[in-house]
Amino acid sequence: MTAQAGAILNTSSAWDAVDWRTIEDNVRRLQARIVKAVQQKKWNKVKALQHLLTHSASGKLLAVRRVTVNDGRKTPGVDGELWDTRHKKLQGVISLTARGYRPMPLRRIYIPKANGKLRPLGIPTMRDRAMQALYLLSLDPVAETTADQNSYGFRQGRSCADAIEQCFTSLCHKNPSWVLEGDIKGCFDNISHQWLLDNVPLNKAILHKWLKSGYLEKQVFYDTISGTPQGGIISPALSNITLDGLERRLREVFPVRGKGSERGRAAQVHLIRYADDFIITGHSEELLRMTVKPLVESFLAERGLVLSSEKTLITHIEKGFDFLGQNIRRYPHGKLFIKPARKSVVSVLAKVKQIVREYLGSTAHLLINRLNPIVRGWANYHRHVVSKRVFARLDAAIFRMLWGWAYARHRRKGAGWIKQKYFDRVGTRDWWFFGDTVDAQGSPLRVRLFHAASVRIVRHVKVRSGLNPYDPSWTPYLSRRYAVAPHRARS
């Protein structure tokens, strides 16, 4: 089934017959027109194109597909409903109308944070998720066109690796030598609703309903007076729009071109932001404390936000600091090294240790199948920095845990017997932990533990700062970039 933008959905057609390539092309064309209108500052045209997209059959189909294939598709909202059949998906497409729309309260759940505290999440219903996905299709092109160049979180084509590479670019020289480590206190929960309504280029009535929908916790309803709930599809875009403009505000005070550029370049003020975590560099501690920090606080206060006094620090680069799981430090010989942060290493080892304990009564192949995704994922995240020695130490620590696991299972057996049963030699590698099982056809299958040290260290090529994935002029660049490293297309 093909559905042109603005066409009436043919509900008699099967979900499986939808021509998704045509649907995506229809939406992409409208998004490209929105980008062009924003660049020309034709805001009335932007509004008209957004209305056309959010009322199109193509947009509605794409929104429903997104919420029914992502990781949260099996997590219901307060109504307990899931769109897990073709009929429900088509009915969901029909239900995406602005007239008479009233979102239901969010279902409040909590997930653990790294510091031991709990992070609140708000789970919308399937219909509300689809409505957010639909309106995000029209909002994201605007957000990408107006975004800060060195903002890397929750944006297509950008990743943590890009932010870390920008840190290296900004800090690899003798100056700047000082860093303001910024942390916003409860960013998602405290954004001013009035600021969002006044500044977010979206249907105000719909946005107001989402912001004021409230949440249910233990069957008790609570109003939402500020913030955009973590867990909503559109929330990352709203938070990015809220924080965008900080880089431009800094450039007004510290210009790198035109009048005052000599003083601006000497200050070495650079912003690198990933979601609500950011750093700002500077040539002196006094500059960051007396000028930059008050400017940031003023910028955030307009949006109802404040810096966390405990986590916002000013650090010399030779002391080093942690950012996005990496430790960034300039060593006495003058070289800047970026390595996996100690907290990150401790965290992954704690997770491995817990799994090893949980699988004490299981077979080796089940334990390996549980460990491999964790070790592989952690190593792939850190493969762009100075990690080789850290990977080797991680593998050694995991080996000691697995030897303890094997010995605990066979306390009456000797070391030679345990090695023969669980560790073998492959080529030049000895003591490789393995487990035997059978494949789907019943044939013998040997699975082996993934070693972090087997991951090749490759320097990441940072994305160009001006990239706009919705602007057709960037399509050749993205095609070349994804052809070289296909995994970037999923970031």
Short mmCIF file of C-alpha atoms in Angstrom, two decimals:
data_model
loop_
_atom_site.label_atom_id
_atom_site.label_comp_id
_atom_site.label_asym_id
_atom_site.label_seq_id
_atom_site.Cartn_x
_atom_site.Cartn_y
_atom_site.Cartn_z
CA MET A 1 0.00 0.00 0.00
CA THR A 2 1.29 3.48 -0.85
CA ALA A 3 0.01 6.56 0.91
CA GLN A 4 0.84 9.99 -0.45
CA ALA A 5 1.34 12.83 2.03
CA GLY A 6 -2.10 14.15 2.85
CA ALA A 7 -3.93 11.19 1.33
CA ILE A 8 -6.75 9.34 3.10
CA LEU A 9 -5.59 6.06 4.60
CA ASN A 10 -7.08 2.99 2.97
CA THR A 11 -7.94 0.93 6.04
CA SER A 12 -8.90 -2.11 3.98
CA SER A 13 -5.29 -2.65 2.92
CA ALA A 14 -3.11 -4.97 4.93
CA TRP A 15 -0.33 -3.57 7.09
CA ASP A 16 2.17 -5.87 5.40
CA ALA A 17 1.33 -4.34 2.01
CA VAL A 18 2.53 -0.85 2.93
CA ASP A 19 5.28 0.41 0.61
CA TRP A 20 7.58 1.80 3.31
CA ARG A 21 10.14 3.19 0.86
CA THR A 22 7.46 5.42 -0.68
CA ILE A 23 6.15 6.40 2.76
CA GLU A 24 9.64 7.43 3.92
CA ASP A 25 10.27 9.37 0.70
CA ASN A 26 7.01 11.30 1.17
CA VAL A 27 7.97 12.28 4.71
CA ARG A 28 11.55 13.12 3.74
CA ARG A 29 10.39 15.51 1.03
CA LEU A 30 8.21 17.40 3.49
CA GLN A 31 11.02 17.49 6.07
CA ALA A 32 13.42 18.87 3.46
CA ARG A 33 10.91 21.62 2.67
CA ILE A 34 10.67 22.44 6.39
CA VAL A 35 14.46 22.75 6.59
CA LYS A 36 14.52 25.12 3.61
CA ALA A 37 11.76 27.26 5.13
CA VAL A 38 13.62 27.48 8.46
CA GLN A 39 16.83 28.49 6.68
CA GLN A 40 14.88 31.25 4.93
CA LYS A 41 13.20 32.19 8.25
CA LYS A 42 9.72 31.75 6.72
CA TRP A 43 8.08 30.64 9.96
CA ASN A 44 4.51 30.76 8.67
CA LYS A 45 5.52 28.37 5.91
CA VAL A 46 7.23 26.15 8.49
CA LYS A 47 3.97 26.02 10.45
CA ALA A 48 1.97 25.17 7.33
CA LEU A 49 4.36 22.39 6.31
CA GLN A 50 4.33 20.96 9.83
CA HIS A 51 0.53 20.88 9.72
CA LEU A 52 0.65 19.11 6.36
CA LEU A 53 3.09 16.49 7.68
CA THR A 54 1.24 15.78 10.93
CA HIS A 55 -2.03 15.31 9.04
CA SER A 56 -0.57 13.12 6.29
CA ALA A 57 -1.17 9.39 5.99
CA SER A 58 2.55 8.86 5.39
CA GLY A 59 3.48 10.61 8.62
CA LYS A 60 0.94 8.64 10.63
CA LEU A 61 2.05 5.31 9.20
CA LEU A 62 5.70 6.07 9.92
CA ALA A 63 4.89 7.17 13.48
CA VAL A 64 2.97 3.98 14.24
CA ARG A 65 5.73 1.84 12.75
CA ARG A 66 8.31 3.54 14.97
CA VAL A 67 6.46 2.85 18.23
CA THR A 68 5.64 -0.74 17.26
CA VAL A 69 9.18 -1.82 16.37
CA ASN A 70 11.30 -0.04 19.02
CA ASP A 71 12.40 -1.52 22.35
CA GLY A 72 9.41 -0.10 24.23
CA ARG A 73 6.77 -1.76 22.07
CA LYS A 74 6.09 -4.37 24.79
CA THR A 75 5.77 -1.83 27.60
CA PRO A 76 2.16 -0.61 28.04
CA GLY A 77 1.00 2.70 29.47
CA VAL A 78 -1.69 3.22 32.08
CA ASP A 79 -4.34 1.70 29.81
CA GLY A 80 -2.41 -1.59 29.52
CA GLU A 81 -2.83 -1.67 25.73
CA LEU A 82 -0.23 -2.79 23.18
CA TRP A 83 -0.39 -2.49 19.41
CA ASP A 84 0.89 -5.99 18.73
CA THR A 85 -1.32 -7.01 15.79
CA ARG A 86 -1.71 -5.68 12.24
CA HIS A 87 -5.32 -4.69 12.95
CA LYS A 88 -4.35 -2.71 16.06
CA LYS A 89 -1.59 -0.94 14.15
CA LEU A 90 -3.98 0.16 11.40
CA GLN A 91 -6.53 1.25 14.00
CA GLY A 92 -3.73 3.18 15.70
CA VAL A 93 -3.02 5.05 12.45
CA ILE A 94 -6.68 6.06 12.22
CA SER A 95 -6.68 7.26 15.84
CA LEU A 96 -3.93 9.84 15.27
CA THR A 97 -6.12 12.93 14.97
CA ALA A 98 -5.63 16.27 16.70
CA ARG A 99 -9.37 16.99 16.95
CA GLY A 100 -10.58 15.89 20.37
CA TYR A 101 -7.19 14.45 21.31
CA ARG A 102 -6.54 14.21 25.03
CA PRO A 103 -3.43 12.36 26.26
CA MET A 104 -3.72 9.97 29.17
CA PRO A 105 -1.52 10.30 32.29
CA LEU A 106 1.93 8.76 32.19
CA ARG A 107 2.74 5.54 34.03
CA ARG A 108 5.53 6.38 36.48
CA ILE A 109 8.33 3.84 36.93
CA TYR A 110 11.85 4.13 38.32
CA ILE A 111 15.16 2.79 37.01
CA PRO A 112 18.47 2.76 38.95
CA LYS A 113 21.13 5.37 38.22
CA ALA A 114 24.88 4.85 38.39
CA ASN A 115 25.08 6.73 41.72
CA GLY A 116 22.57 4.40 43.36
CA LYS A 117 19.62 6.79 43.12
CA LEU A 118 16.49 6.18 41.06
CA ARG A 119 15.63 7.94 37.82
CA PRO A 120 11.89 8.56 37.24
CA LEU A 121 10.48 7.62 33.84
CA GLY A 122 7.05 8.42 32.45
CA ILE A 123 5.60 5.76 30.14
CA PRO A 124 2.92 7.13 27.75
CA THR A 125 0.20 4.99 26.23
CA MET A 126 0.74 3.60 22.73
CA ARG A 127 -1.51 6.23 21.19
CA ASP A 128 0.29 9.06 22.98
CA ARG A 129 3.65 7.63 21.94
CA ALA A 130 2.51 7.51 18.32
CA MET A 131 1.22 11.10 18.50
CA GLN A 132 4.57 12.23 19.89
CA ALA A 133 6.41 10.32 17.15
CA LEU A 134 4.16 11.97 14.55
CA TYR A 135 4.79 15.49 15.76
CA LEU A 136 8.48 14.74 16.23
CA LEU A 137 8.68 14.11 12.47
CA SER A 138 7.78 17.78 11.96
CA LEU A 139 9.78 19.18 14.89
CA ASP A 140 13.11 17.42 14.39
CA PRO A 141 13.97 19.14 11.06
CA VAL A 142 13.52 22.50 12.80
CA ALA A 143 15.58 21.42 15.81
CA GLU A 144 18.41 20.14 13.60
CA THR A 145 18.52 23.33 11.56
CA THR A 146 18.69 25.62 14.61
CA ALA A 147 20.85 23.37 16.85
CA ASP A 148 24.25 24.24 18.30
CA GLN A 149 27.04 22.81 16.15
CA ASN A 150 28.77 21.09 19.07
CA SER A 151 25.68 19.42 20.49
CA TYR A 152 25.90 15.65 19.99
CA GLY A 153 23.22 13.98 22.14
CA PHE A 154 19.96 12.56 20.74
CA ARG A 155 20.74 13.70 17.21
CA GLN A 156 20.85 11.69 14.00
CA GLY A 157 24.34 10.98 12.68
CA ARG A 158 26.01 12.03 15.94
CA SER A 159 27.28 9.97 18.86
CA CYS A 160 29.32 10.03 22.06
CA ALA A 161 32.41 9.28 19.97
CA ASP A 162 31.91 12.56 18.09
CA ALA A 163 31.71 14.50 21.36
CA ILE A 164 34.87 12.83 22.68
CA GLU A 165 36.74 13.52 19.44
CA GLN A 166 35.72 17.18 19.68
CA CYS A 167 37.12 17.19 23.24
CA PHE A 168 40.45 16.01 21.84
CA THR A 169 40.37 18.65 19.09
CA SER A 170 39.68 21.43 21.59
CA LEU A 171 42.11 20.31 24.31
CA CYS A 172 45.08 18.73 22.50
CA HIS A 173 47.07 21.99 22.38
CA LYS A 174 48.78 23.83 25.24
CA ASN A 175 45.77 26.10 25.62
CA PRO A 176 43.01 25.90 26.81
CA SER A 177 44.09 24.44 30.16
CA TRP A 178 40.91 24.71 32.24
CA VAL A 179 37.52 23.01 31.92
CA LEU A 180 34.12 23.82 33.41
CA GLU A 181 32.33 20.50 33.96
CA GLY A 182 28.66 21.41 33.77
CA ASP A 183 25.84 19.35 35.25
CA ILE A 184 22.24 20.57 35.20
CA LYS A 185 20.18 19.69 38.24
CA GLY A 186 17.20 17.55 37.18
CA CYS A 187 17.21 18.89 33.62
CA PHE A 188 14.26 16.94 32.24
CA ASP A 189 12.14 17.47 35.36
CA ASN A 190 12.58 21.24 35.74
CA ILE A 191 12.33 22.81 32.28
CA SER A 192 9.86 25.69 32.38
CA HIS A 193 6.59 24.80 30.68
CA GLN A 194 5.99 28.43 29.78
CA TRP A 195 9.39 28.66 28.09
CA LEU A 196 8.64 25.54 26.04
CA LEU A 197 5.24 26.88 24.99
CA ASP A 198 6.74 30.22 24.00
CA ASN A 199 9.76 28.90 22.10
CA VAL A 200 9.13 25.40 20.71
CA PRO A 201 7.86 25.60 17.09
CA LEU A 202 5.07 23.04 17.53
CA ASN A 203 1.28 22.97 17.79
CA LYS A 204 0.80 24.82 21.10
CA ALA A 205 -2.43 23.07 22.05
CA ILE A 206 -0.95 19.60 21.58
CA LEU A 207 2.28 20.54 23.38
CA HIS A 208 0.33 22.02 26.30
CA LYS A 209 -1.68 18.81 26.67
CA TRP A 210 1.48 16.67 26.78
CA LEU A 211 3.17 18.91 29.33
CA LYS A 212 0.11 18.97 31.61
CA SER A 213 -0.96 15.33 31.25
CA GLY A 214 0.30 14.36 34.72
CA TYR A 215 1.31 10.87 35.84
CA LEU A 216 -0.01 7.94 37.85
CA GLU A 217 2.05 6.38 40.62
CA LYS A 218 0.50 3.60 42.73
CA GLN A 219 -2.92 4.56 41.34
CA VAL A 220 -2.53 8.16 42.56
CA PHE A 221 -2.65 11.03 40.03
CA TYR A 222 -0.04 13.80 40.20
CA ASP A 223 -0.01 17.04 38.22
CA THR A 224 3.08 18.05 36.23
CA ILE A 225 3.93 21.70 36.78
CA SER A 226 7.34 21.70 35.08
CA GLY A 227 9.62 19.52 33.00
CA THR A 228 9.25 17.14 30.11
CA PRO A 229 9.08 13.52 31.30
CA GLN A 230 11.92 11.14 30.52
CA GLY A 231 10.43 8.23 28.63
CA GLY A 232 8.50 10.21 26.03
CA ILE A 233 9.66 9.99 22.42
CA ILE A 234 9.60 13.74 21.95
CA SER A 235 11.31 14.60 25.28
CA PRO A 236 14.94 14.44 24.00
CA ALA A 237 14.13 16.86 21.19
CA LEU A 238 12.43 19.25 23.64
CA SER A 239 15.44 19.16 25.97
CA ASN A 240 17.83 19.78 23.07
CA ILE A 241 15.79 22.79 21.90
CA THR A 242 15.83 24.09 25.47
CA LEU A 243 19.63 23.94 25.72
CA ASP A 244 20.38 25.00 22.14
CA GLY A 245 21.56 28.60 21.98
CA LEU A 246 24.16 28.32 24.75
CA GLU A 247 26.96 28.02 22.19
CA ARG A 248 25.68 31.08 20.33
CA ARG A 249 25.42 32.98 23.62
CA LEU A 250 29.07 32.16 24.37
CA ARG A 251 30.10 33.22 20.86
CA GLU A 252 28.45 36.62 21.36
CA VAL A 253 30.72 37.23 24.35
CA PHE A 254 33.77 35.44 22.91
CA PRO A 255 33.59 35.91 19.12
CA VAL A 256 36.09 34.15 16.87
CA ARG A 257 35.37 36.37 13.86
CA GLY A 258 34.85 40.08 13.43
CA LYS A 259 34.95 42.69 16.17
CA GLY A 260 36.52 41.43 19.38
CA SER A 261 37.67 38.18 17.76
CA GLU A 262 41.26 38.58 18.96
CA ARG A 263 40.10 38.61 22.58
CA GLY A 264 37.58 35.85 21.85
CA ARG A 265 40.17 33.52 20.32
CA ALA A 266 42.56 34.17 23.18
CA ALA A 267 39.92 33.12 25.70
CA GLN A 268 39.76 29.62 24.11
CA VAL A 269 36.10 29.16 25.12
CA HIS A 270 34.57 26.07 23.49
CA LEU A 271 31.36 24.22 24.36
CA ILE A 272 30.92 20.45 23.89
CA ARG A 273 27.49 19.16 24.92
CA TYR A 274 25.89 15.74 24.96
CA ALA A 275 22.23 15.99 26.07
CA ASP A 276 22.37 17.74 29.48
CA ASP A 277 26.05 16.96 30.14
CA PHE A 278 28.51 19.56 28.86
CA ILE A 279 31.99 20.97 29.27
CA ILE A 280 33.27 24.46 28.49
CA THR A 281 36.98 25.10 28.00
CA GLY A 282 38.84 28.28 28.89
CA HIS A 283 42.37 29.64 29.13
CA SER A 284 42.09 30.43 32.87
CA GLU A 285 40.17 29.41 35.98
CA GLU A 286 39.20 33.03 36.62
CA LEU A 287 37.62 33.39 33.19
CA LEU A 288 35.46 30.30 33.70
CA ARG A 289 34.48 31.20 37.25
CA MET A 290 33.84 34.93 36.86
CA THR A 291 32.52 35.21 33.29
CA VAL A 292 31.52 31.87 31.75
CA LYS A 293 29.76 30.27 34.72
CA PRO A 294 27.50 33.31 35.44
CA LEU A 295 26.63 33.45 31.74
CA VAL A 296 25.61 29.77 31.77
CA GLU A 297 23.59 30.24 34.96
CA SER A 298 21.75 33.20 33.43
CA PHE A 299 21.02 31.22 30.25
CA LEU A 300 19.64 28.28 32.25
CA ALA A 301 17.61 30.48 34.61
CA GLU A 302 15.57 31.74 31.64
CA ARG A 303 14.52 28.12 31.10
CA GLY A 304 13.84 27.27 34.75
CA LEU A 305 17.07 25.33 35.17
CA VAL A 306 20.04 25.57 37.57
CA LEU A 307 23.50 24.07 37.71
CA SER A 308 24.18 21.37 40.27
CA SER A 309 26.56 22.92 42.81
CA GLU A 310 27.97 19.50 43.78
CA LYS A 311 28.72 18.25 40.26
CA THR A 312 29.65 21.48 38.47
CA LEU A 313 33.44 21.79 38.80
CA ILE A 314 36.29 23.80 37.31
CA THR A 315 39.24 21.49 36.67
CA HIS A 316 42.74 21.86 35.28
CA ILE A 317 43.32 19.59 32.32
CA GLU A 318 46.47 18.13 33.92
CA LYS A 319 44.32 16.85 36.79
CA GLY A 320 41.91 15.27 34.32
CA PHE A 321 38.15 14.84 34.29
CA ASP A 322 35.55 12.25 33.29
CA PHE A 323 33.12 12.90 30.45
CA LEU A 324 30.77 10.37 28.83
CA GLY A 325 32.56 7.42 30.41
CA GLN A 326 36.03 8.56 29.32
CA ASN A 327 38.85 10.14 31.31
CA ILE A 328 40.44 13.12 29.56
CA ARG A 329 43.80 14.29 30.89
CA ARG A 330 46.94 16.05 29.71
CA TYR A 331 49.98 14.29 31.14
CA PRO A 332 53.25 15.94 32.28
CA HIS A 333 54.97 15.28 28.94
CA GLY A 334 52.34 17.50 27.30
CA LYS A 335 50.29 14.84 25.49
CA LEU A 336 46.53 14.55 25.90
CA PHE A 337 45.31 10.99 26.48
CA ILE A 338 41.69 9.89 26.55
CA LYS A 339 41.13 6.57 28.30
CA PRO A 340 38.15 4.63 29.68
CA ALA A 341 37.17 6.20 32.99
CA ARG A 342 37.87 4.21 36.13
CA LYS A 343 34.18 4.38 37.06
CA SER A 344 33.26 2.81 33.73
CA VAL A 345 35.73 -0.06 34.23
CA VAL A 346 34.52 -0.67 37.79
CA SER A 347 30.91 -0.61 36.61
CA VAL A 348 31.35 -3.20 33.84
CA LEU A 349 33.38 -5.48 36.13
CA ALA A 350 30.67 -5.25 38.80
CA LYS A 351 28.08 -6.23 36.21
CA VAL A 352 30.20 -9.18 35.04
CA LYS A 353 30.74 -10.30 38.63
CA GLN A 354 27.02 -10.23 39.34
CA ILE A 355 26.26 -12.31 36.23
CA VAL A 356 28.96 -14.86 37.08
CA ARG A 357 27.41 -15.30 40.51
CA GLU A 358 23.90 -15.61 39.09
CA TYR A 359 25.03 -18.29 36.61
CA LEU A 360 26.91 -20.42 39.14
CA GLY A 361 24.47 -23.26 38.56
CA SER A 362 24.26 -22.84 34.78
CA THR A 363 26.37 -24.31 32.02
CA ALA A 364 29.37 -22.54 30.50
CA HIS A 365 27.73 -21.77 27.16
CA LEU A 366 24.78 -20.01 28.85
CA LEU A 367 27.18 -17.90 30.89
CA ILE A 368 29.18 -17.02 27.78
CA ASN A 369 26.04 -16.05 25.86
CA ARG A 370 25.14 -13.70 28.70
CA LEU A 371 28.60 -12.15 29.06
CA ASN A 372 29.55 -11.68 25.41
CA PRO A 373 27.11 -8.83 24.55
CA ILE A 374 28.21 -6.89 27.64
CA VAL A 375 31.96 -7.23 27.03
CA ARG A 376 31.61 -6.63 23.28
CA GLY A 377 29.38 -3.58 23.73
CA TRP A 378 31.65 -2.00 26.35
CA ALA A 379 34.77 -2.60 24.27
CA ASN A 380 33.18 -1.24 21.09
CA TYR A 381 32.17 1.93 22.94
CA HIS A 382 35.76 2.53 24.08
CA ARG A 383 37.52 1.35 20.92
CA HIS A 384 38.21 4.91 19.68
CA VAL A 385 40.40 5.98 22.63
CA VAL A 386 43.60 4.77 24.34
CA SER A 387 42.12 1.51 25.58
CA LYS A 388 44.43 -1.39 24.70
CA ARG A 389 45.96 -1.82 28.15
CA VAL A 390 42.60 -1.32 29.84
CA PHE A 391 41.10 -4.02 27.60
CA ALA A 392 43.88 -6.44 28.59
CA ARG A 393 43.34 -5.75 32.31
CA LEU A 394 39.59 -6.20 31.87
CA ASP A 395 40.11 -9.59 30.20
CA ALA A 396 42.47 -10.64 33.02
CA ALA A 397 39.95 -9.66 35.69
CA ILE A 398 37.16 -11.57 33.92
CA PHE A 399 39.43 -14.61 33.58
CA ARG A 400 39.98 -14.64 37.35
CA MET A 401 36.21 -14.49 37.92
CA LEU A 402 35.61 -17.38 35.50
CA TRP A 403 38.34 -19.48 37.08
CA GLY A 404 36.66 -18.94 40.44
CA TRP A 405 33.31 -19.87 38.85
CA ALA A 406 34.75 -23.13 37.46
CA TYR A 407 36.51 -24.00 40.73
CA ALA A 408 33.33 -23.35 42.74
CA ARG A 409 31.44 -25.81 40.51
CA HIS A 410 34.10 -28.54 40.80
CA ARG A 411 35.77 -28.21 44.19
CA ARG A 412 37.01 -31.81 44.15
CA LYS A 413 38.72 -31.48 40.78
CA GLY A 414 42.27 -30.34 40.13
CA ALA A 415 43.42 -27.35 38.12
CA GLY A 416 44.44 -29.52 35.15
CA TRP A 417 40.99 -31.10 34.91
CA ILE A 418 39.26 -27.69 35.14
CA LYS A 419 41.49 -26.24 32.43
CA GLN A 420 40.77 -29.14 30.09
CA LYS A 421 37.01 -28.85 30.63
CA TYR A 422 36.60 -25.07 30.33
CA PHE A 423 39.75 -23.58 28.75
CA ASP A 424 41.41 -24.52 25.48
CA ARG A 425 44.03 -23.26 23.04
CA VAL A 426 43.12 -21.69 19.69
CA GLY A 427 46.16 -20.81 17.61
CA THR A 428 48.49 -18.81 19.81
CA ARG A 429 45.80 -17.96 22.37
CA ASP A 430 45.69 -20.25 25.39
CA TRP A 431 43.26 -20.38 28.29
CA TRP A 432 40.26 -19.39 26.15
CA PHE A 433 37.06 -19.98 28.10
CA PHE A 434 34.53 -22.07 26.14
CA GLY A 435 31.29 -23.96 26.46
CA ASP A 436 29.82 -26.78 24.38
CA THR A 437 26.22 -26.90 23.17
CA VAL A 438 24.28 -27.80 20.01
CA ASP A 439 22.93 -25.61 17.23
CA ALA A 440 19.38 -25.53 15.83
CA GLN A 441 20.09 -28.62 13.70
CA GLY A 442 21.44 -30.59 16.67
CA SER A 443 25.09 -30.43 15.60
CA PRO A 444 27.82 -29.85 18.23
CA LEU A 445 28.65 -26.17 18.71
CA ARG A 446 31.44 -24.60 20.77
CA VAL A 447 30.98 -21.01 21.94
CA ARG A 448 33.86 -18.94 23.31
CA LEU A 449 34.13 -15.88 25.50
CA PHE A 450 34.61 -12.60 23.68
CA HIS A 451 37.86 -10.85 24.59
CA ALA A 452 37.91 -7.06 24.83
CA ALA A 453 41.56 -7.08 23.72
CA SER A 454 40.49 -8.51 20.35
CA VAL A 455 38.81 -5.20 19.50
CA ARG A 456 40.95 -3.09 17.24
CA ILE A 457 41.63 0.49 18.36
CA VAL A 458 40.56 2.83 15.54
CA ARG A 459 40.57 6.64 15.63
CA HIS A 460 37.05 7.99 15.21
CA VAL A 461 36.42 10.43 12.38
CA LYS A 462 34.24 13.19 13.82
CA VAL A 463 31.10 14.17 12.01
CA ARG A 464 31.14 17.58 10.34
CA SER A 465 29.73 20.19 12.69
CA GLY A 466 27.23 21.59 10.21
CA LEU A 467 25.59 18.27 9.33
CA ASN A 468 21.81 18.42 8.90
CA PRO A 469 20.44 14.94 8.04
CA TYR A 470 17.18 16.45 6.74
CA ASP A 471 18.92 18.77 4.26
CA PRO A 472 19.26 17.01 0.85
CA SER A 473 22.59 18.78 0.24
CA TRP A 474 24.16 16.60 2.98
CA THR A 475 22.96 13.30 1.48
CA PRO A 476 26.20 12.57 -0.48
CA TYR A 477 28.29 13.18 2.65
CA LEU A 478 26.13 10.86 4.75
CA SER A 479 26.22 8.18 2.07
CA ARG A 480 30.03 8.24 2.00
CA ARG A 481 30.24 8.26 5.79
CA TYR A 482 27.86 5.32 6.22
CA ALA A 483 29.56 3.39 3.43
CA VAL A 484 32.88 3.57 5.30
CA ALA A 485 31.34 2.72 8.71
CA PRO A 486 27.80 1.27 8.41
CA HIS A 487 27.32 1.26 12.21
CA ARG A 488 27.16 5.07 12.13
CA ALA A 489 23.81 4.85 10.37
CA ARG A 490 22.37 3.35 13.57
CA SER A 491 23.75 6.04 15.92
#
